[in-house]
Short mmCIF file of N, CA, C and O in Angstrom, two decimals:
data_model
loop_
_atom_site.label_atom_id
_atom_site.label_comp_id
_atom_site.label_asym_id
_atom_site.label_seq_id
_atom_site.Cartn_x
_atom_site.Cartn_y
_atom_site.Cartn_z
N MET A 7 23.90 164.12 197.77
CA MET A 7 23.74 163.71 196.40
C MET A 7 23.07 162.34 196.38
O MET A 7 23.52 161.41 197.04
N ALA A 8 22.01 162.21 195.63
CA ALA A 8 21.30 160.93 195.53
C ALA A 8 21.87 160.11 194.38
O ALA A 8 22.18 160.64 193.31
N PRO A 9 22.04 158.80 194.60
CA PRO A 9 22.53 157.96 193.50
C PRO A 9 21.50 157.84 192.39
O PRO A 9 20.30 157.92 192.64
N HIS A 10 21.98 157.70 191.18
CA HIS A 10 21.08 157.51 190.04
C HIS A 10 20.71 156.04 189.96
O HIS A 10 21.49 155.17 190.31
N GLY A 11 19.53 155.74 189.48
CA GLY A 11 19.06 154.37 189.39
C GLY A 11 19.05 153.86 187.97
O GLY A 11 18.02 153.40 187.50
N LEU A 12 20.16 153.95 187.26
CA LEU A 12 20.22 153.50 185.88
C LEU A 12 20.32 151.98 185.84
O LEU A 12 21.06 151.37 186.60
N TYR A 13 19.58 151.39 184.91
CA TYR A 13 19.59 149.94 184.76
C TYR A 13 19.43 149.61 183.29
O TYR A 13 18.55 150.15 182.62
N ASN A 14 20.28 148.74 182.78
CA ASN A 14 20.19 148.29 181.40
C ASN A 14 19.47 146.94 181.40
O ASN A 14 20.03 145.93 181.77
N GLY A 15 18.23 146.92 180.97
CA GLY A 15 17.45 145.69 180.95
C GLY A 15 17.58 144.91 179.66
O GLY A 15 16.98 143.84 179.52
N GLY A 16 18.38 145.40 178.72
CA GLY A 16 18.53 144.74 177.43
C GLY A 16 19.83 143.96 177.32
O GLY A 16 20.61 143.87 178.26
N ASP A 17 20.05 143.41 176.14
CA ASP A 17 21.25 142.62 175.88
C ASP A 17 22.37 143.45 175.26
O ASP A 17 23.50 142.99 175.17
N GLU A 18 22.06 144.66 174.82
CA GLU A 18 23.06 145.50 174.16
C GLU A 18 23.58 146.55 175.13
O GLU A 18 22.98 146.83 176.16
N THR A 19 24.71 147.16 174.78
CA THR A 19 25.31 148.20 175.59
C THR A 19 24.38 149.41 175.66
O THR A 19 23.89 149.88 174.63
N ALA A 20 24.14 149.91 176.86
CA ALA A 20 23.33 151.12 177.04
C ALA A 20 24.22 152.34 176.84
O ALA A 20 25.38 152.35 177.25
N HIS A 21 23.70 153.37 176.20
CA HIS A 21 24.42 154.63 176.01
C HIS A 21 23.65 155.71 176.76
O HIS A 21 22.45 155.87 176.56
N ILE A 22 24.34 156.44 177.61
CA ILE A 22 23.73 157.45 178.47
C ILE A 22 24.36 158.80 178.15
O ILE A 22 25.57 158.91 177.99
N ILE A 23 23.53 159.83 178.09
CA ILE A 23 24.03 161.19 177.91
C ILE A 23 23.48 162.05 179.04
O ILE A 23 22.34 161.89 179.45
N GLY A 24 24.33 162.92 179.58
CA GLY A 24 23.90 163.81 180.64
C GLY A 24 24.07 165.26 180.22
O GLY A 24 25.03 165.61 179.54
N ILE A 25 23.13 166.10 180.62
CA ILE A 25 23.19 167.54 180.35
C ILE A 25 23.34 168.23 181.71
O ILE A 25 22.52 168.02 182.61
N PHE A 26 24.39 169.02 181.86
CA PHE A 26 24.70 169.64 183.14
C PHE A 26 24.68 171.16 183.00
O PHE A 26 25.04 171.70 181.97
N PRO A 27 24.28 171.87 184.07
CA PRO A 27 24.13 173.32 184.00
C PRO A 27 25.43 174.10 184.18
O PRO A 27 25.41 175.32 184.17
N ASP A 28 26.56 173.43 184.35
CA ASP A 28 27.81 174.12 184.60
C ASP A 28 28.93 173.44 183.82
O ASP A 28 28.77 172.34 183.31
N THR A 29 30.08 174.08 183.74
CA THR A 29 31.22 173.52 183.01
C THR A 29 32.05 172.57 183.86
O THR A 29 32.96 171.94 183.36
N GLU A 30 31.73 172.47 185.15
CA GLU A 30 32.44 171.54 186.04
C GLU A 30 31.45 170.53 186.60
O GLU A 30 30.34 170.89 186.98
N SER A 31 31.86 169.28 186.63
CA SER A 31 31.01 168.22 187.16
C SER A 31 31.84 167.32 188.08
O SER A 31 32.94 166.91 187.72
N THR A 32 31.31 167.05 189.26
CA THR A 32 31.97 166.15 190.21
C THR A 32 31.10 164.91 190.39
O THR A 32 29.91 165.03 190.67
N ALA A 33 31.71 163.75 190.18
CA ALA A 33 31.01 162.48 190.37
C ALA A 33 31.56 161.80 191.61
O ALA A 33 32.78 161.72 191.79
N THR A 34 30.68 161.30 192.46
CA THR A 34 31.07 160.58 193.67
C THR A 34 30.57 159.15 193.56
O THR A 34 29.37 158.92 193.39
N PHE A 35 31.48 158.20 193.65
CA PHE A 35 31.15 156.79 193.51
C PHE A 35 31.16 156.11 194.87
O PHE A 35 31.85 156.55 195.78
N GLU A 36 30.41 155.03 195.01
CA GLU A 36 30.36 154.29 196.27
C GLU A 36 31.68 153.58 196.55
O GLU A 36 32.03 153.36 197.70
N GLU A 37 32.39 153.19 195.50
CA GLU A 37 33.67 152.50 195.65
C GLU A 37 34.74 153.25 194.87
O GLU A 37 34.45 154.06 194.00
N THR A 38 35.99 152.97 195.18
CA THR A 38 37.12 153.60 194.50
C THR A 38 37.07 153.29 193.01
O THR A 38 36.88 152.15 192.61
N LEU A 39 37.21 154.32 192.20
CA LEU A 39 37.19 154.19 190.74
C LEU A 39 38.62 154.04 190.24
O LEU A 39 39.47 154.91 190.46
N GLN A 40 38.89 152.93 189.59
CA GLN A 40 40.22 152.69 189.03
C GLN A 40 40.22 153.09 187.56
O GLN A 40 39.20 152.98 186.91
N PRO A 41 41.26 153.65 187.03
CA PRO A 41 42.62 153.72 187.57
C PRO A 41 42.90 154.98 188.39
O PRO A 41 44.04 155.25 188.72
N PHE A 42 41.86 155.75 188.72
CA PHE A 42 42.08 157.02 189.41
C PHE A 42 42.45 156.87 190.87
O PHE A 42 43.07 157.74 191.46
N GLY A 43 42.02 155.78 191.52
CA GLY A 43 42.37 155.54 192.91
C GLY A 43 41.59 156.39 193.90
O GLY A 43 42.03 156.60 195.02
N THR A 44 40.44 156.89 193.50
CA THR A 44 39.61 157.72 194.37
C THR A 44 38.14 157.48 194.04
O THR A 44 37.82 156.98 192.97
N ALA A 45 37.26 157.86 194.95
CA ALA A 45 35.83 157.73 194.72
C ALA A 45 35.21 159.05 194.27
O ALA A 45 34.02 159.12 193.99
N VAL A 46 36.02 160.12 194.19
CA VAL A 46 35.54 161.44 193.77
C VAL A 46 36.32 161.89 192.54
O VAL A 46 37.54 162.01 192.59
N VAL A 47 35.62 162.12 191.44
CA VAL A 47 36.25 162.53 190.18
C VAL A 47 35.61 163.83 189.72
O VAL A 47 34.39 163.92 189.64
N THR A 48 36.43 164.82 189.42
CA THR A 48 35.94 166.12 188.94
C THR A 48 36.44 166.36 187.52
O THR A 48 37.63 166.23 187.25
N ILE A 49 35.51 166.71 186.65
CA ILE A 49 35.83 167.09 185.27
C ILE A 49 35.38 168.54 185.13
O ILE A 49 34.22 168.86 185.41
N GLY A 50 36.29 169.44 184.72
CA GLY A 50 35.89 170.82 184.69
C GLY A 50 36.61 171.65 183.67
O GLY A 50 37.57 171.22 183.04
N ALA A 51 36.14 172.87 183.51
CA ALA A 51 36.68 173.81 182.54
C ALA A 51 38.08 174.26 182.89
O ALA A 51 38.84 174.66 182.02
N ASP A 52 38.45 174.20 184.17
CA ASP A 52 39.77 174.66 184.60
C ASP A 52 40.85 173.61 184.41
O ASP A 52 42.01 173.84 184.73
N THR A 53 40.51 172.42 183.91
CA THR A 53 41.48 171.36 183.73
C THR A 53 41.47 170.89 182.28
O THR A 53 40.48 170.99 181.59
N ASP A 54 42.61 170.37 181.84
CA ASP A 54 42.70 169.84 180.49
C ASP A 54 42.23 168.40 180.41
O ASP A 54 42.00 167.86 179.36
N SER A 55 42.13 167.74 181.57
CA SER A 55 41.71 166.34 181.63
C SER A 55 41.00 166.09 182.94
O SER A 55 40.80 166.99 183.75
N THR A 56 40.65 164.85 183.18
CA THR A 56 39.97 164.47 184.41
C THR A 56 40.93 164.61 185.59
O THR A 56 42.07 164.19 185.52
N THR A 57 40.48 165.24 186.67
CA THR A 57 41.27 165.35 187.87
C THR A 57 40.56 164.59 188.98
O THR A 57 39.36 164.38 188.92
N THR A 58 41.31 164.19 189.97
CA THR A 58 40.73 163.47 191.10
C THR A 58 41.13 164.14 192.38
O THR A 58 42.14 164.84 192.47
N ARG A 59 40.32 163.93 193.40
CA ARG A 59 40.66 164.42 194.73
C ARG A 59 40.03 163.48 195.76
O ARG A 59 38.96 162.94 195.55
N ASP A 60 40.74 163.29 196.84
CA ASP A 60 40.23 162.44 197.91
C ASP A 60 39.54 163.32 198.94
O ASP A 60 40.01 164.39 199.27
N GLU A 61 38.40 162.84 199.42
CA GLU A 61 37.67 163.54 200.48
C GLU A 61 37.41 162.62 201.62
O GLU A 61 37.23 161.46 201.45
#
């Protein structure tokens, strides 16, 4: 997975929207994402909320 190169060059908050081809999406971060305590976060149709898993 290649990292995205998003950059906000302005003074206001940037708003980003993503369109995905499936009902489940897994995001992998370079560092641990708090408050989840993991660098891998999966959001999917089989869950009622965000789930995490360590790899």
